């Protein structure tokens, strides 16, 4: 039997409108300063900080087409555009043509002449400005990220760009660069935020210097351009902001402060991700929340956190990265985090001595002609939406969607339970762990029948039976389990071949629902999370 239309809802902002300006912060959210409505950043990184000092790909494709792809086919509403300090402090008058010649990039120069000829005679600063304006015309917000000082690939422990006082990181010159950028984009509604420095790191890093220079940089930006958000990065490659627990910032930038963090699996043991997926995801999520996520979860004075980098090899062959990525998506959805995927380019003009170097993390393929992997985009669609609103005062009770981070889809209850694009997801009520999961505005509840069979939405009046009582299980908190009529613990699972929801023995858990020490199977087909949504936004865009 089909369910009434009231059982479905539309998530807002599947098509992002042109943004308001300026933005501000309210508690843990980024908001429209005038209306107070939340505005979520769902960005892609577009590097422009390397040797040539222009955004990558201008030799491959007209910028207007790139912008159209970002906002249209890819569905992002924002670009984190990276830049190098020296571009503004030492090379502001160098033309695009001159910098291409300097690095003997003859083929790239021919490509720019073909695809974006207007920028060849411009300075690198003017070329960046043209790209920013084109992004604005496409309805995209821009976060300008100071990635390095010396234009080059980032990042290494001893590359001279890591921390204040390094060979290529003079604090005074860095502030001059920030001020120059803030001045250039003053009153430009395309630029909504400035990130002060990417991945502080290296042997010089220390908390005392961080407070001194980062607050100095933030004040300098705000004094020059009070409209932009000012984004503070942490230590250890943007993975550690924990020191703020004991010593908050002493500056007040009129509700313009945002913090950023990165989350990659680099340096982590692949066997942990592959054979202890539940436990290791839980451990890495806890580490992220302890070092960064606490900023938006604190009861004292929550502030916005921008996950400004995460990503994976989009060919899909790295199993560790695949499982890490699903783990990150689950956390992003649960807390509705603002974010920026690394990265847009499928190739770089010049990187680490290599001309036209391909990068498998790119949304584009190496020729910038098509998406490298459309599955990545499918997985991002739900987290591209604004799942929760900044104002929850009018919401009497929390409703949920059942989200499957492995596919990026949600559960729809029609003739049978199946996964579908989250815009068609059913809405559920779940008062407490161990209780029933009911379709909103009905007495019908999610029910287990038998191992291997489809889960059903039961018409039974009493939803308190073991078959209709659901617990969040495993240390990852990503499984939902109930019991069949023989008392066996079973978990919801997505049948990948049919997209239907079945119940099966819980993967990587023992009979008592404890995580096993080693598991050869991938439990992520059973990762179905109840994600809270804002009811008052149903049907709005």
XYZ file of C-alpha atoms in Angstrom:
541
model
C 0.000 0.000 0.000
C 1.390 3.422 -0.910
C 1.758 5.953 1.862
C 0.058 9.352 1.889
C 2.050 12.359 0.659
C 2.406 13.623 4.213
C 4.917 10.855 4.852
C 7.417 12.448 2.518
C 9.276 15.712 2.555
C 11.636 17.817 0.524
C 14.932 18.922 1.984
C 15.581 22.577 1.388
C 18.295 23.977 -0.841
C 18.618 21.130 -3.313
C 18.893 24.025 -5.716
C 20.906 26.690 -3.949
C 19.632 30.242 -4.378
C 21.951 33.183 -4.739
C 23.322 33.865 -1.306
C 22.683 36.835 0.909
C 25.455 39.219 1.900
C 27.008 39.736 4.329
C 27.066 36.582 6.416
C 27.423 36.397 10.170
C 27.431 33.758 12.894
C 24.812 32.793 15.438
C 25.794 30.133 17.943
C 27.226 27.236 15.895
C 25.701 28.370 12.596
C 26.657 30.619 9.703
C 23.667 32.839 8.987
C 22.372 35.670 6.845
C 23.277 38.712 8.933
C 19.990 40.479 8.132
C 17.424 37.685 8.433
C 19.231 35.328 10.794
C 18.440 32.372 8.516
C 21.090 29.703 8.302
C 23.222 29.491 5.181
C 25.202 26.273 4.785
C 28.575 26.142 3.029
C 28.815 23.103 0.743
C 32.000 23.844 -1.156
C 34.635 22.385 -3.419
C 38.296 23.390 -3.227
C 39.680 25.086 -6.341
C 43.452 25.499 -5.928
C 45.101 28.666 -7.211
C 48.143 28.758 -4.942
C 50.689 26.889 -7.058
C 53.561 28.252 -9.188
C 51.437 29.961 -11.861
C 49.262 31.689 -9.236
C 45.989 31.350 -11.130
C 43.163 28.866 -10.515
C 43.936 25.505 -12.065
C 42.194 24.459 -15.265
C 41.959 27.815 -17.024
C 44.031 26.197 -19.783
C 41.594 23.292 -20.036
C 38.146 24.865 -20.024
C 36.430 28.286 -20.155
C 35.932 29.551 -16.610
C 32.248 30.136 -17.309
C 31.848 26.428 -18.109
C 33.740 25.437 -14.960
C 31.510 27.664 -12.844
C 28.417 26.225 -14.502
C 29.613 22.692 -13.736
C 30.348 23.511 -10.086
C 26.932 24.959 -9.365
C 24.921 22.868 -11.812
C 26.114 19.325 -12.416
C 28.110 19.097 -9.187
C 25.631 20.947 -6.964
C 28.071 22.929 -4.810
C 27.080 26.385 -3.575
C 30.560 27.548 -2.679
C 34.220 27.442 -3.727
C 37.205 27.508 -1.394
C 39.662 29.309 -3.680
C 43.264 29.047 -2.538
C 45.973 31.696 -2.976
C 49.606 32.364 -2.019
C 50.806 35.335 0.042
C 53.605 36.282 -2.374
C 51.076 36.664 -5.156
C 49.944 39.862 -3.405
C 53.132 40.978 -1.679
C 55.799 40.230 -4.326
C 54.168 39.401 -7.649
C 50.941 41.435 -7.891
C 51.892 42.954 -11.250
C 53.194 39.773 -12.900
C 50.943 38.880 -15.826
C 49.503 35.452 -16.470
C 51.456 35.316 -19.703
C 54.709 36.132 -17.924
C 54.266 33.532 -15.199
C 53.421 30.824 -17.732
C 56.550 31.753 -19.686
C 58.636 31.729 -16.529
C 57.820 28.072 -15.971
C 58.042 27.164 -19.674
C 54.415 26.072 -19.728
C 53.972 26.480 -23.486
C 51.085 24.036 -23.868
C 49.260 25.508 -20.860
C 49.686 28.999 -22.315
C 48.170 27.831 -25.589
C 45.303 26.348 -23.611
C 44.655 29.599 -21.732
C 44.776 31.508 -25.035
C 42.126 29.149 -26.410
C 39.814 28.872 -23.401
C 40.276 32.093 -21.423
C 42.230 34.495 -23.641
C 41.136 37.577 -21.722
C 43.294 36.680 -18.716
C 46.646 36.309 -20.509
C 47.447 40.012 -20.356
C 46.068 40.452 -16.847
C 48.114 40.361 -13.683
C 47.693 37.225 -11.615
C 45.757 39.283 -9.065
C 43.397 40.599 -11.742
C 42.921 37.086 -13.136
C 41.912 35.821 -9.700
C 39.459 38.701 -9.437
C 37.862 37.767 -12.773
C 37.397 34.175 -11.596
C 35.881 35.366 -8.315
C 33.442 37.593 -10.180
C 32.490 34.747 -12.520
C 31.821 32.531 -9.517
C 29.596 35.266 -8.120
C 27.682 35.533 -11.390
C 27.052 31.805 -11.107
C 25.511 32.270 -7.660
C 28.475 30.720 -5.861
C 29.983 31.938 -2.618
C 33.764 32.233 -2.378
C 35.993 31.466 0.588
C 39.478 32.855 -0.080
C 42.030 30.589 1.584
C 45.621 31.685 2.243
C 47.191 28.319 1.486
C 50.939 29.067 1.411
C 53.320 32.011 1.174
C 55.678 30.750 -1.549
C 53.536 29.531 -4.461
C 53.963 25.750 -4.519
C 52.262 22.479 -3.647
C 51.325 22.051 -0.001
C 52.123 20.625 2.513
C 55.288 19.297 4.126
C 56.675 19.306 7.631
C 59.768 21.323 6.647
C 58.724 23.083 3.433
C 59.307 26.608 4.755
C 55.577 27.467 4.646
C 54.418 25.688 7.771
C 54.479 28.118 10.689
C 55.201 31.701 11.644
C 58.925 32.385 11.378
C 59.650 29.689 8.791
C 61.792 30.642 5.813
C 58.790 31.572 3.671
C 56.395 32.562 6.419
C 57.197 36.035 7.678
C 54.307 37.099 9.930
C 54.421 40.759 8.886
C 54.364 39.931 5.189
C 51.558 37.437 5.823
C 49.446 40.154 7.461
C 50.157 42.518 4.559
C 48.894 39.862 2.173
C 45.725 39.312 4.194
C 45.032 43.033 4.280
C 45.627 43.373 0.528
C 43.113 40.613 -0.216
C 40.582 41.962 2.280
C 40.878 45.394 0.667
C 40.553 44.114 -2.896
C 37.342 42.242 -2.151
C 35.751 44.793 0.156
C 32.075 45.205 -0.753
C 32.314 42.277 -3.184
C 29.363 40.032 -2.279
C 30.957 37.027 -3.971
C 33.591 36.752 -1.235
C 31.861 35.751 1.997
C 34.867 34.563 4.025
C 38.646 34.595 4.303
C 40.559 31.659 5.741
C 43.777 32.926 7.296
C 46.166 30.015 6.768
C 46.037 26.429 5.618
C 47.497 23.598 7.716
C 49.802 25.237 10.229
C 52.495 22.665 11.031
C 56.154 21.890 11.556
C 58.729 22.049 14.363
C 58.106 25.742 15.108
C 54.391 25.400 15.831
C 53.317 26.381 19.328
C 50.130 27.584 20.969
C 51.494 30.907 22.225
C 52.522 32.027 18.729
C 49.208 30.771 17.340
C 47.218 33.073 19.629
C 49.515 36.009 18.938
C 49.586 35.882 15.153
C 46.208 34.379 14.322
C 44.386 36.967 16.405
C 46.538 39.682 14.840
C 45.628 38.450 11.357
C 41.949 38.179 12.210
C 41.797 41.733 13.523
C 43.646 43.038 10.456
C 41.156 41.399 8.077
C 38.162 42.593 10.076
C 39.356 46.170 10.274
C 39.922 46.275 6.521
C 36.805 44.357 5.503
C 34.244 43.949 8.305
C 31.777 42.100 6.068
C 33.714 38.861 5.558
C 33.771 35.909 7.907
C 37.234 35.271 9.350
C 38.219 31.614 9.485
C 40.777 30.421 12.053
C 42.690 27.202 11.337
C 44.321 25.015 13.959
C 47.645 23.298 14.491
C 49.031 20.000 13.187
C 47.702 20.275 9.645
C 44.350 21.703 10.763
C 43.581 18.745 13.014
C 43.971 20.339 16.442
C 41.976 23.159 17.979
C 41.801 21.479 21.378
C 43.787 24.206 23.093
C 40.739 26.484 22.761
C 39.035 24.443 25.487
C 41.232 26.056 28.130
C 42.009 29.375 26.450
C 39.370 30.918 24.162
C 40.181 33.720 21.756
C 40.448 37.146 23.325
C 39.352 39.044 20.196
C 35.766 39.783 19.259
C 35.122 40.262 15.547
C 31.424 41.102 15.718
C 30.087 37.584 15.125
C 32.422 36.909 12.194
C 34.622 34.147 13.640
C 34.527 30.637 12.167
C 36.972 27.799 12.822
C 38.119 25.196 10.331
C 39.408 21.633 10.457
C 40.630 18.931 8.073
C 39.904 15.203 8.207
C 41.968 12.750 6.175
C 43.093 9.137 6.812
C 46.712 9.870 5.899
C 49.220 7.998 8.048
C 46.589 5.736 9.590
C 46.906 1.927 9.419
C 44.824 0.548 6.514
C 44.200 -2.697 8.377
C 42.353 -0.775 11.102
C 39.937 0.780 8.620
C 39.459 -2.482 6.713
C 39.260 -5.091 9.490
C 37.946 -2.966 12.385
C 35.729 -0.566 10.463
C 33.146 -0.004 13.188
C 35.660 0.520 15.962
C 38.152 2.568 13.971
C 35.483 4.872 12.568
C 34.295 5.418 16.136
C 37.842 6.167 17.291
C 38.581 8.608 14.454
C 35.221 10.325 14.881
C 35.916 10.761 18.584
C 39.351 12.180 17.779
C 37.805 14.672 15.356
C 35.131 15.678 17.848
C 37.616 15.986 20.722
C 40.067 18.107 18.719
C 37.665 20.168 16.598
C 33.980 19.203 16.781
C 33.724 20.196 20.437
C 33.538 23.798 19.208
C 29.983 23.379 17.906
C 28.872 20.892 20.569
C 29.839 22.814 23.679
C 27.001 24.003 25.892
C 28.887 27.152 26.789
C 29.508 29.177 23.652
C 29.227 27.056 20.491
C 30.792 28.448 17.317
C 30.739 27.378 13.654
C 33.209 24.783 12.405
C 34.015 24.482 8.698
C 35.383 21.107 7.575
C 37.433 22.778 4.864
C 39.181 19.656 3.556
C 38.351 15.973 3.255
C 38.431 13.713 0.219
C 39.602 10.502 -1.405
C 41.019 8.907 -4.529
C 37.908 8.981 -6.685
C 38.873 5.931 -8.718
C 37.507 3.954 -5.754
C 40.320 1.422 -5.546
C 41.644 2.361 -2.115
C 39.511 0.424 0.362
C 40.854 2.290 3.386
C 39.919 5.645 1.848
C 36.521 4.332 0.785
C 35.625 3.337 4.339
C 37.059 6.515 5.836
C 34.973 8.602 3.419
C 31.724 6.887 4.433
C 32.628 7.426 8.098
C 33.165 11.152 7.474
C 29.873 11.470 5.586
C 28.005 9.889 8.504
C 29.427 12.491 10.900
C 28.840 15.371 8.497
C 25.196 14.392 8.123
C 24.607 13.769 11.816
C 25.825 17.244 12.797
C 25.050 18.998 9.503
C 28.574 20.425 9.225
C 29.636 23.110 6.731
C 32.329 21.679 4.454
C 34.591 21.850 1.404
C 35.629 18.774 -0.577
C 39.219 18.415 -1.724
C 39.170 18.994 -4.733
C 37.948 20.250 -8.150
C 41.012 19.812 -10.446
C 41.664 16.558 -12.220
C 45.105 17.829 -13.136
C 47.571 20.631 -12.355
C 49.511 22.833 -14.758
C 52.713 22.348 -12.772
C 53.031 20.494 -9.511
C 56.103 19.140 -7.747
C 58.116 19.433 -10.969
C 55.523 17.604 -13.075
C 53.738 19.300 -15.980
C 50.038 18.542 -16.449
C 50.077 16.270 -13.413
C 46.927 14.205 -12.912
C 45.305 14.113 -9.459
C 42.889 11.318 -8.617
C 41.200 13.340 -5.852
C 39.721 15.667 -8.492
C 36.038 15.909 -9.323
C 37.078 16.362 -12.940
C 39.020 13.835 -14.968
C 42.492 14.796 -16.185
C 41.114 16.557 -19.269
C 38.489 18.508 -17.310
C 35.819 17.098 -19.637
C 33.691 14.970 -17.322
C 33.314 13.837 -13.737
C 35.912 11.321 -12.641
C 33.371 9.355 -10.610
C 29.683 10.244 -10.475
C 29.274 7.991 -7.417
C 31.138 10.572 -5.346
C 28.588 13.181 -6.323
C 25.727 10.818 -5.452
C 27.213 10.372 -1.978
C 27.508 14.118 -1.471
C 23.960 15.091 -2.450
C 22.395 14.728 0.986
C 25.125 16.617 2.849
C 24.931 19.368 0.226
C 21.503 20.208 1.617
C 20.690 22.273 4.670
C 19.452 19.493 6.934
C 18.911 21.582 10.054
C 18.072 25.218 10.584
C 19.644 27.698 12.968
C 16.338 28.381 14.713
C 14.864 25.255 16.319
C 12.716 27.080 18.864
C 9.508 26.440 16.910
C 10.115 22.704 16.546
C 8.086 20.757 19.090
C 9.655 17.389 18.357
C 12.522 16.092 16.316
C 11.878 14.096 13.171
C 14.437 12.028 11.325
C 15.413 10.551 8.010
C 17.115 7.168 7.769
C 20.384 7.887 6.012
C 22.671 5.337 4.349
C 26.101 7.022 4.058
C 27.584 4.245 1.891
C 25.246 5.203 -0.957
C 24.457 8.754 0.134
C 20.749 7.923 -0.047
C 17.852 7.706 2.419
C 15.006 5.310 3.143
C 11.661 5.712 1.412
C 8.627 3.767 2.636
C 6.179 3.144 -0.175
C 5.152 -0.367 -1.237
C 8.431 -1.599 0.254
C 11.282 -0.006 2.134
C 14.082 1.025 -0.190
C 16.780 3.649 -0.568
C 16.261 6.595 -2.841
C 17.443 10.140 -3.331
C 17.034 11.861 0.015
C 14.670 14.443 -1.398
C 12.079 11.631 -1.511
C 12.897 10.237 1.936
C 10.247 9.287 4.439
C 10.160 11.075 7.758
C 10.330 9.167 11.038
C 9.783 9.666 14.765
C 12.006 7.960 17.335
C 11.542 9.079 20.931
C 14.355 7.103 22.566
C 16.879 4.356 21.983
C 15.162 0.987 22.316
C 11.835 2.429 21.253
C 9.874 2.150 17.992
C 10.692 4.018 14.780
C 7.355 5.316 13.472
C 6.440 7.023 10.249
C 5.649 10.614 11.150
C 1.935 11.350 11.580
C 1.050 7.647 11.596
C 0.944 4.732 14.044
C 2.885 2.541 11.624
C 6.272 1.340 12.797
C 9.414 -0.164 11.320
C 9.345 -3.895 12.015
C 11.601 -6.916 11.608
C 10.114 -10.097 10.144
C 12.905 -12.652 9.759
C 16.561 -12.810 8.806
C 17.058 -12.147 5.124
C 13.532 -10.855 4.572
C 12.441 -7.316 3.856
C 11.859 -5.006 6.786
C 8.277 -3.744 6.811
C 6.230 -0.828 8.075
C 3.693 -2.585 10.254
C 0.047 -1.638 10.748
C 0.067 -3.168 14.220
C -1.413 -1.014 16.948
C 1.206 -1.983 19.534
C 4.701 -0.938 18.439
C 6.363 -2.082 21.643
C 7.141 -5.643 20.518
C 10.825 -6.668 20.233
C 10.410 -6.758 16.448
C 9.507 -3.047 16.459
C 11.953 -1.879 19.123
C 15.198 -0.475 17.736
C 18.554 0.103 19.363
C 21.583 1.964 18.063
C 24.348 -0.642 18.312
C 28.110 -1.106 17.835
C 30.688 1.355 19.033
C 30.261 3.275 15.790
C 26.570 3.970 16.577
C 25.846 3.375 12.897
C 23.772 0.159 13.119
C 20.076 -0.157 14.019
C 19.083 -3.508 15.524
C 15.904 -5.237 16.684
C 14.943 -8.875 17.395
C 12.974 -11.331 15.318
C 10.276 -13.510 16.903
C 12.928 -16.102 17.843
C 14.859 -13.484 19.799
C 17.732 -13.168 17.316
C 19.391 -9.774 16.975
C 19.111 -8.476 13.416
C 20.271 -5.245 11.798
C 18.824 -3.151 9.008
C 20.790 -3.646 5.812
C 20.651 -2.268 2.278
C 20.552 -4.968 -0.377
C 22.838 -3.295 -2.915
C 21.419 -5.294 -5.855
C 17.784 -4.350 -5.224
C 18.111 -1.181 -3.072
C 15.602 -2.774 -0.685
C 15.904 -2.728 3.111
C 16.278 -6.167 4.679
C 17.212 -7.404 8.148
C 20.239 -9.636 8.591
C 22.722 -10.774 11.182
C 24.629 -7.722 12.306
C 27.937 -7.521 10.458
C 31.131 -7.369 12.511
C 29.136 -7.787 15.743
C 28.765 -10.935 17.828
C 25.467 -12.410 18.994
C 25.419 -9.968 21.914
C 25.980 -7.003 19.550
C 29.549 -6.390 20.677
C 32.133 -5.401 18.094
C 34.422 -8.250 17.072
C 38.181 -7.693 17.079
C 38.627 -8.522 13.382
C 36.049 -8.689 10.614
C 36.589 -9.643 6.971
C 33.255 -8.134 5.876
C 32.384 -4.498 5.257
C 29.651 -3.506 7.738
C 28.833 -0.250 5.960
C 25.942 -1.781 4.014
C 24.258 -1.853 7.451
C 25.125 1.703 8.416
C 21.727 3.389 8.601
C 21.574 6.479 10.788
C 18.668 8.459 12.143
C 19.514 12.017 11.094
C 17.551 14.831 12.767
C 15.932 17.332 10.413
C 14.203 20.679 10.781
C 10.479 20.087 10.379
C 9.643 23.715 9.745
C 11.677 23.626 6.523
C 9.722 20.788 4.916
C 8.891 21.538 1.326
C 10.865 24.786 1.215
C 13.794 25.531 -1.044
